[in-house]
């Protein structure tokens, strides 16, 4: 009987993955951890997880923050342990996300002990530890045959009584590279300890702040001067101290901040379904990129208005235009044809001579996927321009069927009506505003602190989505890179400082960003 009960208990039990999220750069997440971030039911995460990484968490995941805020007390370790057990017992797949590697001063071991006692299934996913990656991004190899044959990772965390329990004599004898984590506030004691134990005061040493992120900084000096230099530069947490001859290599081997966008951080707003081409391009140029899908599109199912309008359109005779204003609109249109069992021949081979118009090249490309070549694509991407061009091109008395978002631009229709054309505006989908609250708060803080160089907008609706999702923020602090006039106008209305790409393409957006933000050219 007892055994039966245990088995039943086990079958509803969830599982915990204790995973490292790396030092900050989202590119240093392991494939395994990234995968779990997409699939976990609950994500329990620390303070050191960057916004770039948080932006990978899907809307559907529950998130529990157990890090400390400055001034606030940290969540006690046994409470974190209890949260993990509680969630797993609910049958959830729990991802415990920790900075760096979970077993390198990450208390991963302590968290596993309780799980083991409770008989909860777990796995450990090692992460890229900051103790190696942060020096690497600063151009400091932790070992080098000419300088050192070992490296050592030491906690610089002081005990409650303010003392350090570090055997400095032994450390100095090792002649290896010394990496001190959690060491900023005890820097003075550490450096003095090393010199008192006989280390050459001229030994190179470095302090590395916010490594692997857009905000990374380094100060290289010697053990006798590092404290002063670090204070002068105003180095803050998170930071680590590296001691050893390898530190001199940073002068020659620094690279991360030299990438075209190496010290830049961008916030990308975009519809959730769109591919993140822009994000990939910017990351390749060295930028840190937070993706915040501000809007999601929701197709209108069983769209009877569309069905009726299409049948009338096909039977009317004369010339008729189908007008599309977004790639999503094109996809939803064809989904609806399928759902309503409307054969494309009934539309394109009916009495009406059907022509198609697309607002821009992306929309035209989407049409091409369905075998339709757009008859009209305005050179300038804007609803007003599309309306004007179409009014000039369409035959007298032509019927115009616009298939687009529920609240489409108001500039499209007036030029068409002025030209005496019969216009029907059919909503295919609506946009829903949503943002992960965890990410929202962090982004609000970053905007206020000036940590985000620019926010990109690819449509006026992303501007509205973004502003609806944000709380009270000072839009005057935002530089907005916009894809066209309409988008820029929307951003300007909120008081953002606007840059506009020359053309309505991703290439042009990237070019604009490089021109505006490239630090080295
Ligand atoms: N488990 C983590 C370390 C946790 S201890 C790991 O493997 O990386 C936290 C300390 O790590 C911080 O006090 C700081 O010394 C260091 N650290 C973590 N991320 C850092 C970063 N991006 N830049 C500089 N130091 C960092």
XYZ file of C-alpha atoms and ligand atoms in Angstrom:
547
model
C 0.000 0.000 0.000
C 2.728 2.412 1.029
C 4.590 1.740 -2.178
C 1.493 2.374 -4.263
C 1.054 5.786 -2.685
C 4.650 6.725 -3.331
C 4.333 5.763 -6.953
C 1.254 7.907 -7.346
C 2.984 10.839 -5.697
C 5.912 10.409 -8.011
C 3.788 10.400 -11.138
C 2.442 13.908 -10.506
C 5.800 15.274 -9.423
C 7.497 17.852 -11.604
C 11.178 18.273 -12.196
C 13.782 20.948 -11.554
C 16.568 21.992 -13.908
C 19.274 23.974 -12.142
C 20.829 25.886 -15.001
C 23.494 28.502 -15.621
C 22.486 31.506 -17.736
C 26.052 32.665 -18.355
C 27.556 36.050 -17.528
C 25.160 38.399 -19.360
C 25.552 38.197 -23.143
C 22.571 36.160 -24.350
C 24.810 34.549 -26.957
C 26.547 32.725 -24.118
C 23.418 30.874 -23.042
C 23.835 27.174 -23.678
C 21.593 25.574 -26.276
C 20.114 23.426 -23.518
C 19.235 26.331 -21.240
C 17.764 28.354 -24.115
C 15.581 25.377 -24.979
C 14.340 25.049 -21.398
C 13.586 28.757 -21.250
C 11.086 28.178 -24.036
C 9.441 25.134 -22.469
C 9.555 25.441 -18.665
C 6.320 26.086 -16.753
C 7.999 28.127 -14.055
C 11.263 30.058 -14.177
C 12.883 30.973 -10.869
C 15.613 33.511 -11.546
C 18.273 35.693 -9.929
C 19.287 39.333 -10.036
C 22.237 38.769 -12.351
C 20.094 37.610 -15.291
C 20.276 40.296 -18.001
C 17.233 41.835 -19.679
C 18.515 40.488 -22.988
C 18.171 37.002 -21.546
C 14.870 37.696 -19.794
C 13.459 38.738 -23.149
C 13.707 35.096 -24.267
C 11.131 34.017 -21.683
C 7.775 33.395 -23.362
C 4.613 35.089 -22.209
C 3.156 31.801 -21.033
C 5.865 30.995 -18.493
C 5.359 31.862 -14.865
C 8.328 33.751 -13.446
C 9.468 34.019 -9.847
C 12.164 36.551 -9.013
C 14.374 35.596 -6.080
C 17.229 38.052 -6.543
C 17.777 41.052 -4.345
C 17.257 44.673 -5.287
C 19.798 47.229 -4.165
C 19.032 48.092 -0.566
C 16.594 45.204 -0.193
C 17.536 42.007 1.498
C 18.162 38.945 -0.582
C 15.582 36.169 -0.537
C 16.982 33.698 2.043
C 18.409 30.522 0.541
C 16.061 28.152 2.376
C 13.099 30.088 1.044
C 14.382 29.628 -2.513
C 14.820 25.921 -1.788
C 11.250 25.720 -0.520
C 9.924 27.477 -3.650
C 11.646 24.920 -5.876
C 10.202 22.012 -3.893
C 6.733 23.570 -3.798
C 6.580 24.163 -7.562
C 7.947 20.717 -8.420
C 5.369 19.119 -6.128
C 2.653 20.925 -8.086
C 3.845 18.902 -11.053
C 5.580 21.806 -12.756
C 8.696 21.769 -14.885
C 10.825 24.270 -13.033
C 13.822 26.062 -14.493
C 16.089 27.475 -11.803
C 18.075 30.059 -13.721
C 21.304 31.328 -12.164
C 24.021 33.702 -13.302
C 27.169 32.150 -14.755
C 27.559 28.512 -13.759
C 25.273 27.170 -11.014
C 28.087 25.436 -9.122
C 30.646 28.258 -9.194
C 29.706 30.271 -6.112
C 26.134 29.834 -7.212
C 24.730 27.812 -4.320
C 23.497 25.270 -6.829
C 24.624 22.494 -4.538
C 22.578 23.778 -1.614
C 19.462 23.875 -3.739
C 19.942 20.326 -4.929
C 20.308 18.918 -1.423
C 16.707 19.610 -0.482
C 15.459 18.371 -3.845
C 17.372 15.134 -3.326
C 15.956 14.727 0.196
C 12.426 15.255 -1.112
C 12.954 12.755 -3.909
C 12.403 15.352 -6.624
C 13.897 14.717 -10.031
C 16.538 17.197 -11.115
C 19.162 17.930 -13.734
C 22.077 20.328 -13.713
C 22.937 22.394 -16.786
C 26.366 23.959 -16.447
C 26.720 27.549 -17.625
C 29.506 29.724 -18.946
C 31.055 31.043 -15.767
C 31.823 34.748 -15.472
C 35.176 33.892 -13.904
C 36.488 32.853 -17.315
C 34.146 34.653 -19.737
C 34.381 38.153 -18.277
C 38.211 38.200 -18.502
C 37.918 36.754 -22.019
C 35.644 39.602 -23.141
C 38.179 42.037 -21.679
C 41.025 40.498 -23.687
C 42.486 38.644 -20.690
C 43.125 34.923 -21.217
C 43.084 33.376 -17.737
C 46.020 31.166 -18.701
C 48.849 31.816 -21.136
C 51.997 29.711 -21.511
C 54.314 32.709 -21.200
C 52.779 33.958 -17.961
C 50.980 31.391 -15.874
C 50.149 27.749 -15.669
C 47.086 27.852 -13.451
C 44.119 29.994 -12.561
C 42.148 30.097 -9.340
C 38.686 31.351 -8.552
C 38.248 32.776 -5.068
C 35.325 34.412 -3.302
C 36.076 37.890 -1.995
C 32.894 37.896 0.057
C 33.654 39.034 3.602
C 32.259 37.245 6.651
C 29.659 38.948 8.849
C 32.412 40.364 11.078
C 33.955 42.043 8.039
C 36.973 39.764 7.790
C 38.158 37.692 4.843
C 39.036 34.050 5.256
C 41.603 33.843 2.515
C 44.999 32.178 2.871
C 46.960 34.898 1.057
C 50.357 33.247 1.648
C 49.295 30.113 -0.191
C 47.696 32.106 -2.985
C 50.832 34.155 -3.600
C 52.965 30.980 -3.773
C 50.750 29.529 -6.526
C 51.995 32.062 -9.061
C 48.774 31.612 -10.996
C 46.078 33.967 -12.232
C 43.755 34.857 -9.354
C 40.110 35.652 -10.047
C 38.205 37.141 -7.127
C 34.415 37.117 -7.442
C 32.155 39.193 -5.174
C 35.193 41.290 -4.434
C 34.410 44.931 -5.135
C 33.626 45.985 -1.579
C 36.581 44.076 -0.156
C 39.047 45.140 -2.868
C 41.223 47.138 -0.468
C 41.579 44.211 1.926
C 42.289 41.726 -0.836
C 45.033 43.771 -2.485
C 46.635 44.580 0.869
C 46.416 40.929 1.878
C 48.285 39.883 -1.264
C 51.021 42.487 -0.806
C 51.412 41.698 2.898
C 51.889 38.062 1.920
C 54.787 39.041 -0.342
C 53.242 39.745 -3.743
C 55.148 42.281 -5.864
C 53.225 45.588 -5.646
C 53.863 45.972 -9.379
C 51.967 42.767 -10.181
C 49.356 43.588 -12.877
C 45.736 43.537 -11.726
C 42.397 44.436 -13.258
C 38.863 45.132 -12.174
C 36.176 44.147 -14.678
C 32.676 45.565 -14.462
C 29.532 44.250 -16.177
C 31.535 41.937 -18.395
C 30.129 40.518 -21.668
C 27.398 43.178 -21.749
C 27.142 46.463 -23.655
C 28.109 48.241 -20.438
C 31.349 46.370 -19.816
C 34.298 48.365 -18.451
C 37.782 47.451 -17.322
C 40.503 49.120 -15.345
C 43.978 47.622 -15.577
C 46.621 48.684 -13.041
C 48.815 46.980 -10.443
C 47.945 45.487 -7.072
C 49.250 48.651 -5.421
C 47.256 51.092 -7.598
C 44.106 49.204 -8.615
C 41.936 50.357 -5.720
C 42.615 54.009 -6.399
C 42.144 53.654 -10.150
C 38.952 51.687 -9.710
C 37.502 54.287 -7.353
C 38.444 57.053 -9.754
C 36.632 55.288 -12.591
C 33.621 54.728 -10.325
C 33.491 50.990 -10.951
C 30.316 49.370 -9.586
C 28.804 45.893 -9.307
C 28.803 43.319 -10.717
C 32.556 43.305 -10.893
C 35.498 40.986 -10.346
C 39.197 41.411 -9.700
C 41.797 39.584 -11.749
C 45.382 39.455 -10.512
C 48.293 38.195 -12.604
C 50.611 38.973 -15.497
C 47.941 38.012 -18.032
C 46.170 41.299 -17.206
C 48.731 43.204 -19.274
C 47.466 41.422 -22.386
C 44.176 43.348 -22.240
C 45.861 46.365 -23.823
C 46.672 44.327 -26.893
C 43.824 41.825 -26.976
C 40.740 43.895 -26.079
C 38.020 43.311 -28.656
C 34.451 43.231 -27.356
C 33.844 46.972 -27.170
C 35.694 47.515 -30.467
C 32.970 45.797 -32.491
C 30.947 48.356 -34.501
C 28.094 48.282 -31.980
C 30.071 46.656 -29.168
C 29.043 49.017 -26.405
C 25.475 49.531 -27.539
C 22.229 48.135 -26.283
C 19.002 48.299 -28.267
C 15.427 47.528 -27.468
C 13.530 46.059 -30.396
C 9.766 46.241 -30.470
C 8.058 44.071 -33.013
C 5.014 41.957 -33.616
C 5.534 38.611 -31.893
C 5.173 36.530 -35.032
C 7.820 38.352 -37.047
C 11.265 36.869 -37.465
C 13.984 38.754 -35.684
C 16.141 39.585 -38.696
C 17.025 42.960 -37.267
C 18.036 41.454 -33.917
C 20.391 39.001 -35.615
C 21.997 41.705 -37.704
C 22.577 43.978 -34.712
C 23.959 41.145 -32.585
C 26.434 40.266 -35.310
C 27.661 43.843 -35.114
C 28.282 43.336 -31.402
C 25.195 44.975 -29.920
C 23.209 43.679 -27.010
C 19.614 43.332 -28.118
C 16.513 43.116 -25.976
C 13.556 41.886 -27.942
C 10.267 43.053 -26.581
C 7.390 41.874 -28.695
C 4.991 44.660 -27.877
C 2.186 43.527 -30.106
C 0.701 40.232 -31.086
C -1.656 39.854 -34.008
C -4.831 37.880 -33.595
C -6.571 36.808 -36.813
C -10.319 37.282 -36.999
C -11.631 33.738 -37.482
C -14.632 32.838 -39.629
C -14.471 36.302 -41.129
C -17.909 36.465 -42.779
C -17.506 40.068 -43.837
C -14.441 39.086 -45.797
C -16.209 36.123 -47.413
C -19.190 38.189 -48.529
C -17.071 41.092 -49.713
C -14.863 38.773 -51.746
C -17.786 37.099 -53.500
C -19.294 40.443 -54.420
C -15.897 41.700 -55.540
C -15.380 38.739 -57.867
C -18.842 39.015 -59.398
C -18.939 42.786 -59.889
C -17.027 42.879 -63.164
C -14.727 45.632 -64.395
C -11.444 46.307 -62.624
C -10.906 45.424 -58.983
C -7.935 45.851 -56.641
C -7.016 43.736 -53.643
C -4.894 45.860 -51.352
C -2.547 44.477 -48.688
C -0.703 46.513 -46.095
C 1.315 43.890 -44.177
C 2.832 40.421 -44.664
C 0.686 39.135 -41.793
C -2.405 40.437 -43.586
C -1.471 38.392 -46.658
C -1.094 35.225 -44.585
C -4.348 35.750 -42.725
C -6.136 36.442 -46.021
C -5.087 33.060 -47.427
C -5.865 31.304 -44.149
C -9.371 32.705 -44.419
C -9.760 31.512 -48.007
C -8.933 28.025 -46.780
C -11.095 28.185 -43.702
C -14.086 29.446 -45.665
C -13.408 27.040 -48.526
C -13.132 29.791 -51.108
C -11.310 28.569 -54.203
C -8.781 31.184 -55.404
C -10.112 30.705 -58.942
C -13.445 32.097 -57.805
C -11.692 35.322 -56.996
C -8.919 35.725 -59.503
C -10.753 34.092 -62.420
C -14.200 35.613 -61.816
C -15.868 38.371 -63.822
C -13.657 41.036 -62.277
C -10.174 41.738 -63.604
C -8.253 41.487 -60.342
C -5.106 43.476 -59.599
C -3.101 43.570 -56.383
C -1.359 46.346 -54.496
C 1.161 45.969 -51.641
C 2.312 48.721 -49.309
C 5.977 47.683 -49.442
C 8.460 45.065 -50.575
C 7.930 42.740 -47.598
C 4.209 42.592 -48.276
C 4.867 42.076 -51.993
C 7.179 39.181 -51.108
C 4.486 37.637 -48.942
C 2.097 37.781 -51.922
C 4.675 36.114 -54.101
C 4.658 33.121 -51.769
C 1.071 32.568 -52.879
C 1.980 32.969 -56.538
C 0.757 36.539 -56.916
C 2.931 39.321 -58.299
C 1.872 42.700 -56.960
C 0.810 45.111 -59.700
C 1.545 48.146 -57.577
C 4.142 48.784 -54.835
C 4.770 52.449 -53.985
C 8.425 53.509 -53.771
C 7.887 55.103 -50.390
C 6.436 52.869 -47.714
C 3.432 54.716 -46.335
C -0.320 54.263 -46.324
C -0.867 57.768 -47.713
C 1.519 57.131 -50.594
C -0.172 53.818 -51.366
C -3.585 55.534 -51.453
C -2.351 58.330 -53.724
C -0.556 55.991 -56.138
C -3.480 53.607 -56.299
C -5.968 56.450 -56.898
C -3.856 57.470 -59.904
C -3.394 53.940 -61.256
C -6.838 52.392 -60.850
C -9.338 52.587 -63.699
C -12.351 54.840 -63.292
C -15.011 53.205 -61.164
C -12.699 50.364 -60.064
C -13.560 48.509 -56.853
C -10.975 48.557 -54.093
C -10.960 45.875 -51.418
C -8.532 46.617 -48.598
C -7.650 43.623 -46.436
C -5.719 44.747 -43.359
C -5.568 45.291 -39.592
C -8.644 46.349 -37.656
C -7.316 49.809 -36.883
C -5.387 50.520 -40.048
C -3.884 53.867 -40.983
C -6.456 56.551 -41.716
C -4.402 57.937 -44.577
C -5.070 55.156 -47.049
C -8.729 55.687 -47.853
C -9.266 59.470 -48.416
C -7.259 59.715 -51.687
C -9.168 56.698 -53.025
C -12.569 58.116 -52.145
C -11.639 61.481 -53.583
C -10.954 59.704 -56.854
C -14.493 58.317 -56.741
C -13.458 54.687 -56.265
C -15.673 52.201 -54.411
C -13.679 51.273 -51.325
C -14.330 48.436 -48.927
C -12.110 48.218 -45.815
C -12.116 44.708 -44.325
C -10.468 43.909 -40.981
C -8.470 40.666 -41.102
C -6.824 40.746 -37.716
C -6.551 42.828 -34.612
C -3.461 43.711 -32.628
C -3.243 42.831 -28.971
C -0.784 44.644 -26.739
C 1.186 42.550 -24.324
C 4.514 42.536 -22.553
C 6.033 40.261 -19.970
C 5.775 42.218 -16.653
C 9.187 40.965 -15.549
C 10.793 42.411 -18.613
C 8.695 45.559 -18.503
C 9.936 46.587 -15.072
C 13.548 45.925 -15.953
C 13.206 47.870 -19.202
C 11.607 50.817 -17.403
C 14.535 50.899 -15.009
C 17.054 50.693 -17.848
C 15.428 53.495 -19.830
C 15.473 55.689 -16.768
C 19.134 54.860 -16.140
C 20.040 55.614 -19.764
C 21.245 52.065 -20.379
C 19.308 51.648 -23.620
C 20.833 53.481 -26.579
C 17.760 53.309 -28.782
C 14.378 51.684 -29.250
C 13.444 50.542 -32.764
C 9.961 50.786 -34.215
C 8.859 49.208 -37.473
C 5.288 50.511 -37.554
C 3.115 53.078 -35.850
C 1.313 50.214 -34.142
C 4.536 49.053 -32.480
C 4.858 52.587 -31.073
C 1.349 52.362 -29.681
C 1.937 48.834 -28.416
C 5.109 49.896 -26.654
C 3.627 52.994 -25.048
C 0.535 51.112 -23.901
C 2.668 48.379 -22.378
C 5.008 50.718 -20.501
C 4.157 52.339 -17.210
C 5.030 55.924 -16.400
C 8.279 56.610 -18.204
C 9.962 59.724 -19.497
C 9.760 59.357 -23.284
C 12.155 62.265 -23.660
C 14.862 59.806 -22.582
C 14.216 57.551 -25.556
C 15.925 57.706 -28.917
C 13.649 56.017 -31.402
C 14.877 54.594 -34.695
C 11.806 54.441 -36.952
C 11.164 52.802 -40.283
C 9.108 55.540 -41.955
C 7.435 58.929 -41.546
C 4.198 57.542 -40.085
C 6.099 55.556 -37.478
C 8.302 58.539 -36.661
C 5.287 60.778 -36.298
C 3.755 58.378 -33.773
C 7.013 58.260 -31.785
C 7.335 62.038 -31.870
C 3.867 62.439 -30.430
C 5.143 60.797 -27.257
C 8.158 63.107 -27.123
C 10.756 60.569 -28.239
C 13.863 61.730 -30.087
C 13.458 60.328 -33.544
C 15.784 58.993 -36.245
C 14.231 57.782 -39.503
C 15.734 55.175 -41.825
C 16.164 56.334 -45.425
C 14.127 53.434 -46.741
C 11.544 51.073 -45.364
C 13.841 48.063 -45.241
C 15.803 46.277 -42.545
C 19.040 47.047 -44.427
C 18.254 50.706 -44.219
C 17.397 50.421 -40.516
C 20.742 48.749 -39.812
C 22.546 51.392 -41.860
C 20.845 54.174 -39.909
C 21.721 52.540 -36.598
C 25.352 52.094 -37.629
C 25.596 55.706 -38.767
C 24.088 56.977 -35.554
C 25.618 54.661 -32.977
C 28.854 53.171 -34.304
C 31.423 54.265 -31.748
C 34.485 53.764 -33.929
C 33.466 55.347 -37.178
N 27.838 31.556 -10.550
C 28.416 32.783 -11.054
C 29.089 33.588 -9.975
C 28.165 34.028 -8.882
S 28.958 35.020 -7.709
C 29.366 32.478 -12.194
O 29.713 31.321 -12.421
O 29.705 33.391 -12.919
C 28.591 36.632 -8.312
C 29.856 37.339 -8.743
O 30.214 36.961 -10.061
C 29.757 38.830 -8.806
O 29.949 39.413 -7.535
C 30.911 39.186 -9.729
O 32.129 39.131 -9.048
C 30.865 38.019 -10.693
N 30.148 38.343 -11.911
C 29.057 37.730 -12.393
N 28.692 38.260 -13.576
C 29.579 39.239 -13.835
C 29.743 40.159 -14.903
N 28.916 40.161 -15.953
N 30.775 41.022 -14.856
C 31.629 41.030 -13.816
N 31.509 40.186 -12.786
C 30.512 39.298 -12.793
